mmCIF file of C-alpha atoms in Angstrom:
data_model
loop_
_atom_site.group_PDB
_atom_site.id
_atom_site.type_symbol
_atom_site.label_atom_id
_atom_site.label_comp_id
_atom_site.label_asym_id
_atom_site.label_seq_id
_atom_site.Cartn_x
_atom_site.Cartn_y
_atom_site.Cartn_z
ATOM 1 C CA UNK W 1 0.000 0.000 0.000
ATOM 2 C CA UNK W 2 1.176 3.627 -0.395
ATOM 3 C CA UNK W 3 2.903 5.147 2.770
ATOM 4 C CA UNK W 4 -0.049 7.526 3.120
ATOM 5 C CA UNK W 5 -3.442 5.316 2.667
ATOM 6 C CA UNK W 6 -5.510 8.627 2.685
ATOM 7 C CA UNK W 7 -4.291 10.432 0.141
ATOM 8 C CA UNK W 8 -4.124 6.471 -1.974
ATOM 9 C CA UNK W 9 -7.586 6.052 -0.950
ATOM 10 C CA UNK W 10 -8.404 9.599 -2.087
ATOM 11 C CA UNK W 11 -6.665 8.655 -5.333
ATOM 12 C CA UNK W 12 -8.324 5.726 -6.219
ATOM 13 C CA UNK W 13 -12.192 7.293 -5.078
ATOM 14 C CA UNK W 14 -11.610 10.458 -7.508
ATOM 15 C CA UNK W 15 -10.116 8.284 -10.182
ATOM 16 C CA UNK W 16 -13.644 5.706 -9.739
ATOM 17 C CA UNK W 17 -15.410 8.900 -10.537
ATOM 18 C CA UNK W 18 -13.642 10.876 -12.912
ATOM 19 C CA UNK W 19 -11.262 8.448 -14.857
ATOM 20 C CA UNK W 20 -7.849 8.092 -15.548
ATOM 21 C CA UNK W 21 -7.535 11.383 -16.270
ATOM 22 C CA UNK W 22 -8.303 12.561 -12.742
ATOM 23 C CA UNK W 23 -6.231 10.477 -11.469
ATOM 24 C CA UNK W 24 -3.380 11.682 -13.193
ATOM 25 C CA UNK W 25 -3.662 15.348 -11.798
ATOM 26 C CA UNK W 26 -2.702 13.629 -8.567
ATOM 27 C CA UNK W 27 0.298 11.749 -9.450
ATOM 28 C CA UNK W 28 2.844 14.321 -8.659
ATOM 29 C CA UNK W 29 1.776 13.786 -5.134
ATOM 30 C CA UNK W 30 2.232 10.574 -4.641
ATOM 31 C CA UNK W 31 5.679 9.094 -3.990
ATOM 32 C CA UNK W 32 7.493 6.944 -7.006
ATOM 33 C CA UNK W 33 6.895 3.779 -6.785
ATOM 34 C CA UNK W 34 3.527 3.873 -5.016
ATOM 35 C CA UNK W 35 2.293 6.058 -7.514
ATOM 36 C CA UNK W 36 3.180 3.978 -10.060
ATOM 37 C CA UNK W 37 1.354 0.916 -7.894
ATOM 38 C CA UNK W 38 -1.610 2.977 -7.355
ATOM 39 C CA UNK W 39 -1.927 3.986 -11.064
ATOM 40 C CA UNK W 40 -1.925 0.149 -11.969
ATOM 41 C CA UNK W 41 -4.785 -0.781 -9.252
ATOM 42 C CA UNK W 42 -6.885 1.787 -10.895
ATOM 43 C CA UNK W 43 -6.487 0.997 -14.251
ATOM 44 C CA UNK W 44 -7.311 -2.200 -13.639
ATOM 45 C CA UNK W 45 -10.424 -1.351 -11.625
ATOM 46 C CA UNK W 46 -11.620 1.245 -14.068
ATOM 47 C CA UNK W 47 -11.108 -1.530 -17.354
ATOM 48 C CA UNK W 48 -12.837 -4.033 -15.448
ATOM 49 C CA UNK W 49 -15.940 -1.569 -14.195
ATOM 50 C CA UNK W 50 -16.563 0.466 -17.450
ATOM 51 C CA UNK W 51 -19.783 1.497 -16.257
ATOM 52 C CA UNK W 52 -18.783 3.783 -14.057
ATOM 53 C CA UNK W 53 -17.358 6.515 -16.517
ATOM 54 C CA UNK W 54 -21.120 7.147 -18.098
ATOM 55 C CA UNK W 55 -22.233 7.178 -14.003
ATOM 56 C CA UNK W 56 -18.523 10.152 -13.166
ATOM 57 C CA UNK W 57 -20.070 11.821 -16.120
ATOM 58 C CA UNK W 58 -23.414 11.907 -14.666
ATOM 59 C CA UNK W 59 -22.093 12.930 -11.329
ATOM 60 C CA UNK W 60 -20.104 15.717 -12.434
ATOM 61 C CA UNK W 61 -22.505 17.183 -14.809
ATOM 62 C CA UNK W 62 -25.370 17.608 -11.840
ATOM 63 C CA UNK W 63 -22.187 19.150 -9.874
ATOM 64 C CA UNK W 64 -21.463 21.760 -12.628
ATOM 65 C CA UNK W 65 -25.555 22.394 -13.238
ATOM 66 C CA UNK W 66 -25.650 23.219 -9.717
ATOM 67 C CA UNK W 67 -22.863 25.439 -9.780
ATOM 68 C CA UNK W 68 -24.321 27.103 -12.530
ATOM 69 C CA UNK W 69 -27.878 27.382 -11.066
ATOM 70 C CA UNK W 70 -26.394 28.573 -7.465
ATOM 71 C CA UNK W 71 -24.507 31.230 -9.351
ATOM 72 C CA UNK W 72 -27.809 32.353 -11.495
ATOM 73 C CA UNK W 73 -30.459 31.343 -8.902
ATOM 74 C CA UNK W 74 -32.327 34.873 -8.662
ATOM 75 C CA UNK W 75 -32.460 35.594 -12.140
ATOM 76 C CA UNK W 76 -33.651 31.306 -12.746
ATOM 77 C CA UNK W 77 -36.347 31.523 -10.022
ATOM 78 C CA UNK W 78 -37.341 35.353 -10.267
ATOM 79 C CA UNK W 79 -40.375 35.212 -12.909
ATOM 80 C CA UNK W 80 -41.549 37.562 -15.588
ATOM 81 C CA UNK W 81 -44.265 39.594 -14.193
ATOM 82 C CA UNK W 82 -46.867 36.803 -13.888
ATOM 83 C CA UNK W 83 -45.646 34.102 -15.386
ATOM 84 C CA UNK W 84 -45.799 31.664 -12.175
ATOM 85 C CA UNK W 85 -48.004 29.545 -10.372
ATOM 86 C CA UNK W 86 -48.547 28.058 -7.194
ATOM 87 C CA UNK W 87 -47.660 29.602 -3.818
ATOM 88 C CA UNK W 88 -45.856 32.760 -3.842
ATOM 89 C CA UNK W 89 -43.847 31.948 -0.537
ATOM 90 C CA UNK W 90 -43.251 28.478 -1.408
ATOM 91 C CA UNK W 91 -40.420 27.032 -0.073
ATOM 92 C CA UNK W 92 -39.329 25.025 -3.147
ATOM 93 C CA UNK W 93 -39.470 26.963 -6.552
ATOM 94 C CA UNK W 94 -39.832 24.506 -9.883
ATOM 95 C CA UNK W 95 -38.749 26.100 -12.845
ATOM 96 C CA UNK W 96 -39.843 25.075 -16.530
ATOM 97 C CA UNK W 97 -38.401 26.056 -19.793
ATOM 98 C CA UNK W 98 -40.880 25.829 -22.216
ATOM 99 C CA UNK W 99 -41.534 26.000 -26.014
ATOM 100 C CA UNK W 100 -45.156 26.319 -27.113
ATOM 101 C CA UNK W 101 -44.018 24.022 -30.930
ATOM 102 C CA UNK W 102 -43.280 21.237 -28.526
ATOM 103 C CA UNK W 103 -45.249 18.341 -27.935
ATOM 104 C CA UNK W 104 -43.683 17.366 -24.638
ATOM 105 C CA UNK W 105 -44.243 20.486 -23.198
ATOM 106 C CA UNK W 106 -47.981 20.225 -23.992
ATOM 107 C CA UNK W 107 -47.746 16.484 -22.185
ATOM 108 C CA UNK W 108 -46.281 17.478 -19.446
ATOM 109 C CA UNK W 109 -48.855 20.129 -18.225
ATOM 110 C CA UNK W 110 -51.230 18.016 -16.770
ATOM 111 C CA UNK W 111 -48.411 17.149 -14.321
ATOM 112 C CA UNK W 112 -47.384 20.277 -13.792
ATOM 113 C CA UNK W 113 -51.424 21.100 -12.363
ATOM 114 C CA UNK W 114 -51.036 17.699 -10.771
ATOM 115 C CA UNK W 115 -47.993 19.283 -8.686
ATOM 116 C CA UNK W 116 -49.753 22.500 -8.042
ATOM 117 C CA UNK W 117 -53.159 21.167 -6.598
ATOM 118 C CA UNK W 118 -51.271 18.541 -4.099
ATOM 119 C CA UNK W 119 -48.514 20.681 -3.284
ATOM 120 C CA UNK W 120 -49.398 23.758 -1.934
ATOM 121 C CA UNK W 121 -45.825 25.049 -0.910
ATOM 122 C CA UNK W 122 -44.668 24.603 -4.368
ATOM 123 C CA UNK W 123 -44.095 27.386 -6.844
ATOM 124 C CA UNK W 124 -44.030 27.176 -10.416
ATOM 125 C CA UNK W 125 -42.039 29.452 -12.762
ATOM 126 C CA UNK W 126 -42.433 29.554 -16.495
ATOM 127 C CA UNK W 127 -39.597 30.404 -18.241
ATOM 128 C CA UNK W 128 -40.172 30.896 -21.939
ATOM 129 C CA UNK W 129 -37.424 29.589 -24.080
ATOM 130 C CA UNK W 130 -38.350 29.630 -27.977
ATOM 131 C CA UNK W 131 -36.019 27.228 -29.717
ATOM 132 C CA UNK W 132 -37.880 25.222 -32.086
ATOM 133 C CA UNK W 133 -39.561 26.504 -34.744
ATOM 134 C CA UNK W 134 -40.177 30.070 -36.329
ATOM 135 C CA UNK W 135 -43.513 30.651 -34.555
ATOM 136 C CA UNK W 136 -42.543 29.663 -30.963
ATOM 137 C CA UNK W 137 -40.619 33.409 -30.665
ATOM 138 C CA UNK W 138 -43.902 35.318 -31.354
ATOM 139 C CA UNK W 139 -46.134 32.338 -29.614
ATOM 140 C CA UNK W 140 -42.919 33.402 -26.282
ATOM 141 C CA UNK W 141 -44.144 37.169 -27.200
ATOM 142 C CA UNK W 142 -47.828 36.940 -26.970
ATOM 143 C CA UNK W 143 -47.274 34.771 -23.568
ATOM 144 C CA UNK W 144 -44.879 37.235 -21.768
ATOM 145 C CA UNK W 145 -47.347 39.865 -22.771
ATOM 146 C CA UNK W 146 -50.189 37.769 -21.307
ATOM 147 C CA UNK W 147 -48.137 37.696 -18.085
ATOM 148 C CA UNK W 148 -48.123 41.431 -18.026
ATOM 149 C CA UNK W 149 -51.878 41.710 -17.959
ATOM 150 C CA UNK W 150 -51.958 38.897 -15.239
ATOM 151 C CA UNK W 151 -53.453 36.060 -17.622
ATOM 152 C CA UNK W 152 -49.808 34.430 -18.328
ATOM 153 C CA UNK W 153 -52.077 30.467 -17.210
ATOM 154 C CA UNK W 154 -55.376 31.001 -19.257
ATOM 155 C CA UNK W 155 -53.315 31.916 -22.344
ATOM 156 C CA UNK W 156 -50.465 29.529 -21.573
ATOM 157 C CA UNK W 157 -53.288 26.896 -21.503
ATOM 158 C CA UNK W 158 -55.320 27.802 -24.515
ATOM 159 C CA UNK W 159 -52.471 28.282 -26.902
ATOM 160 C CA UNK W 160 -51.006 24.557 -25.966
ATOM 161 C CA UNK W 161 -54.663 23.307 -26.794
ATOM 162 C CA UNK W 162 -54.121 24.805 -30.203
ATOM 163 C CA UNK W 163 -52.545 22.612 -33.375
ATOM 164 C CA UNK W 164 -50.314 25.464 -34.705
ATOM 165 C CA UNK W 165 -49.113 28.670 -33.509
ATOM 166 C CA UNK W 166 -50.025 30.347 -36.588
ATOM 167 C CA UNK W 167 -51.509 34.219 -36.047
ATOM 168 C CA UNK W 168 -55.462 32.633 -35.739
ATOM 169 C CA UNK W 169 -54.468 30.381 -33.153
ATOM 170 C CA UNK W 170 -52.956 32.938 -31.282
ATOM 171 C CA UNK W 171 -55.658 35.135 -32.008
ATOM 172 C CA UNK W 172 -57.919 32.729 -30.183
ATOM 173 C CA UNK W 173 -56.379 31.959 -27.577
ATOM 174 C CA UNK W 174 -55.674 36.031 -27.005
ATOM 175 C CA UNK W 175 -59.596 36.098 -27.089
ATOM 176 C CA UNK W 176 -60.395 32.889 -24.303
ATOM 177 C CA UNK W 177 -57.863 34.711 -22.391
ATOM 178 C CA UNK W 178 -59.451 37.612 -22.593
ATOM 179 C CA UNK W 179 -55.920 39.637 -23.889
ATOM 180 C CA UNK W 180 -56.356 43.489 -24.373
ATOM 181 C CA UNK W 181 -54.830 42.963 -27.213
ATOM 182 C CA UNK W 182 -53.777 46.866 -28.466
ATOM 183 C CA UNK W 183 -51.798 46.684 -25.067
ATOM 184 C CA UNK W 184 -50.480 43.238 -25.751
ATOM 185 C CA UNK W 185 -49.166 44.419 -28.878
ATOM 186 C CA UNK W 186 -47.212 47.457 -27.554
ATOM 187 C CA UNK W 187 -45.562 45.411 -24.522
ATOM 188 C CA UNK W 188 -44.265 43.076 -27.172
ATOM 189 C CA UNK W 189 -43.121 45.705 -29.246
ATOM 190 C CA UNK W 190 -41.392 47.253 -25.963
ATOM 191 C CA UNK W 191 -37.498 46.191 -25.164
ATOM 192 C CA UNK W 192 -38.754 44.102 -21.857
ATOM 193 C CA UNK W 193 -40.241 41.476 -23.469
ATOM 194 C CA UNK W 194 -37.203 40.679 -25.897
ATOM 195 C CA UNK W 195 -35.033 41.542 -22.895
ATOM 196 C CA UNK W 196 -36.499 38.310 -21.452
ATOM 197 C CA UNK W 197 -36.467 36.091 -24.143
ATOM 198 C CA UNK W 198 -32.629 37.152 -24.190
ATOM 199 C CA UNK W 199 -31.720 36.502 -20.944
ATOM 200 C CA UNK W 200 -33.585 33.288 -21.044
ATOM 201 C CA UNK W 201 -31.835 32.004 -24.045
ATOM 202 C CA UNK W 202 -28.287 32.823 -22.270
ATOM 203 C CA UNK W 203 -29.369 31.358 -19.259
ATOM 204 C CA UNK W 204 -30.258 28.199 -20.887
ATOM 205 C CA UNK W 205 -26.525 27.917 -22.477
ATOM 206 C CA UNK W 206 -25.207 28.247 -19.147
ATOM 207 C CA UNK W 207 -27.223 25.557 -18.182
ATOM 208 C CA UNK W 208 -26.522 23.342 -21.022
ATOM 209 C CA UNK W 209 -29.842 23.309 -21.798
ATOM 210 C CA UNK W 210 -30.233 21.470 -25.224
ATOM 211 C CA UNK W 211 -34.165 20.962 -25.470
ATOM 212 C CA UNK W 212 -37.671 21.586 -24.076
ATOM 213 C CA UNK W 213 -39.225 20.661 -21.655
ATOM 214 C CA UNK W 214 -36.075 21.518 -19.500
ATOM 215 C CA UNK W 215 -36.928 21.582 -15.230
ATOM 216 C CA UNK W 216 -34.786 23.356 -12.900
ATOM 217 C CA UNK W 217 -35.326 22.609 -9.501
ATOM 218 C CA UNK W 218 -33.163 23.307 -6.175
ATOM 219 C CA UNK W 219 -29.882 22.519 -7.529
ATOM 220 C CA UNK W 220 -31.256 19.729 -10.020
ATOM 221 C CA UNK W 221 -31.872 19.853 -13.714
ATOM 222 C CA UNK W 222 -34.327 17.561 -15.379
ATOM 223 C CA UNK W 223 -35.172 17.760 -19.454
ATOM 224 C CA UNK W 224 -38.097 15.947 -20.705
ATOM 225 C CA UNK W 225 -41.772 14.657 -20.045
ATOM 226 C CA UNK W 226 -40.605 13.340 -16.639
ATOM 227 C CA UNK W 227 -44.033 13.295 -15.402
ATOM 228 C CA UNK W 228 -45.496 14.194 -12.182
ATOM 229 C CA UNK W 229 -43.744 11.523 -10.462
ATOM 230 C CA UNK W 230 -40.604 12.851 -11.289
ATOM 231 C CA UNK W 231 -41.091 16.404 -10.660
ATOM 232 C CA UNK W 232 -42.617 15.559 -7.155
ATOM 233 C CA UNK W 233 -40.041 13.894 -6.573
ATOM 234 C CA UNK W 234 -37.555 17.007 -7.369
ATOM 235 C CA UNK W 235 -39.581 18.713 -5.518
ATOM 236 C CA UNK W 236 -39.044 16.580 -2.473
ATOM 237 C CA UNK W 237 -35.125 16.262 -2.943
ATOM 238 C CA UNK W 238 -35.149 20.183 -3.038
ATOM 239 C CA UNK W 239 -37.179 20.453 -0.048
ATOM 240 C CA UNK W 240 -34.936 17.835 1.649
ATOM 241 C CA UNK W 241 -31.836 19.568 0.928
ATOM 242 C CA UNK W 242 -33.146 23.262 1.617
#
């Protein structure tokens, strides 16, 4: 064994983890020939358990998302005029990036009013984050001008219930929402509504973000129709860790 089993031990756990190429970065600290023995045991352990590189992948990437949300939590968590749900004191905050062209978005609302009505310490942020066709960036528009007049939910809702997000769907789902629509028009035509979209879109990148549906909650990241049983569960490893 090497003269100083902590610092071995240490060794071999961050190279488990992280690789070979972890391990490496500690190999000036351990003496000659026990570095050389150490390297060898961990080679062998890594070759023989593959399956942990995908798993030190996985591991680091929630540790860097987590960074990156702790470092960007206010502007994450602090919504767009009225673009939230829920409890406004809650003590966990579940944030969703959302894209009004995409199908699991529209899926995964039902579990997002699933989360609402059973939790009610839980707060819901929409985040809007058009990525995937031409029409989600004026479909984003119409919505963060919705939130403005206080009806971001009953125009969030009736635009996913549309097919398209061509100009008469949004037009009707202005109208079920009951939109002033001369005022909707001049808050998207104002700076604050592309200002949002902006910062949304370079908060995403620090993420990593890649696709929509996209969760953020406590230090966790989720992307995809996870379902209410996955979100509640969030929820609960957020409130656990708070």
């Amino acid at each position: 064994m090497p003269r100083n089993p902590i610092l071995a031990f240490g060794a071999l756990l961050l190279a488990a983890l992280l690789g070979a190429a972890a391990f490496a970065l500690l190999q000036p600290l351990l003496p000659g020939s026990d570095r050389a023995r150490t390297e060898a045991i961990v080679r062998d352990y890594v070759l023989s358990h593959p399956e942990i590189l995908p798993e030190a992948m996985q591991k680091l990437q929630e540790r860097e998302v987590g960074k990156a949300v702790a470092a960007n939590r206010s502007g994450i968590e602090t919504p767009f005029a009225g673009a939230w749900a829920g409890n406004p004191q809650g003590d966990v905050t579940l944030v969703a990036y959302m894209d009004y062209a995409c199908g699991y978005c529209r899926a995964s609302l039902p579990a997002i009013e699933k989360l609402l009505a059973d939790d009610p310490k839980v707060r819901v942020v929409y985040r809007e984050l058009p990525i995937l066709s031409p029409g989600s960036r004026t479909a984003a528009e119409w919505a963060l001008a919705a939130a403005e007049q206080g009806k971001f939910r009953p125009f969030h809702a009736a635009l996913y219930a549309e097919q398209d997000l061509g100009e008469d769907a949004i037009a009707r789902a202005a109208a079920k929402a009951g939109l002033d629509v001369a005022r909707a028009r001049a808050a998207i035509a104002s700076p604050a509504i592309a200002q949002e979209i902006a910062r949304n879109l370079q908060q995403a990148g620090q993420l990593g973000v890649t696709g929509t549906p996209t969760w953020v909650v406590g230090d966790q990241m989720l992307s995809g129709a996870v379902g209410y049983e996955g979100l509640s569960a969030a929820v609960a490893k957020a409130r656990a860790a708070a």
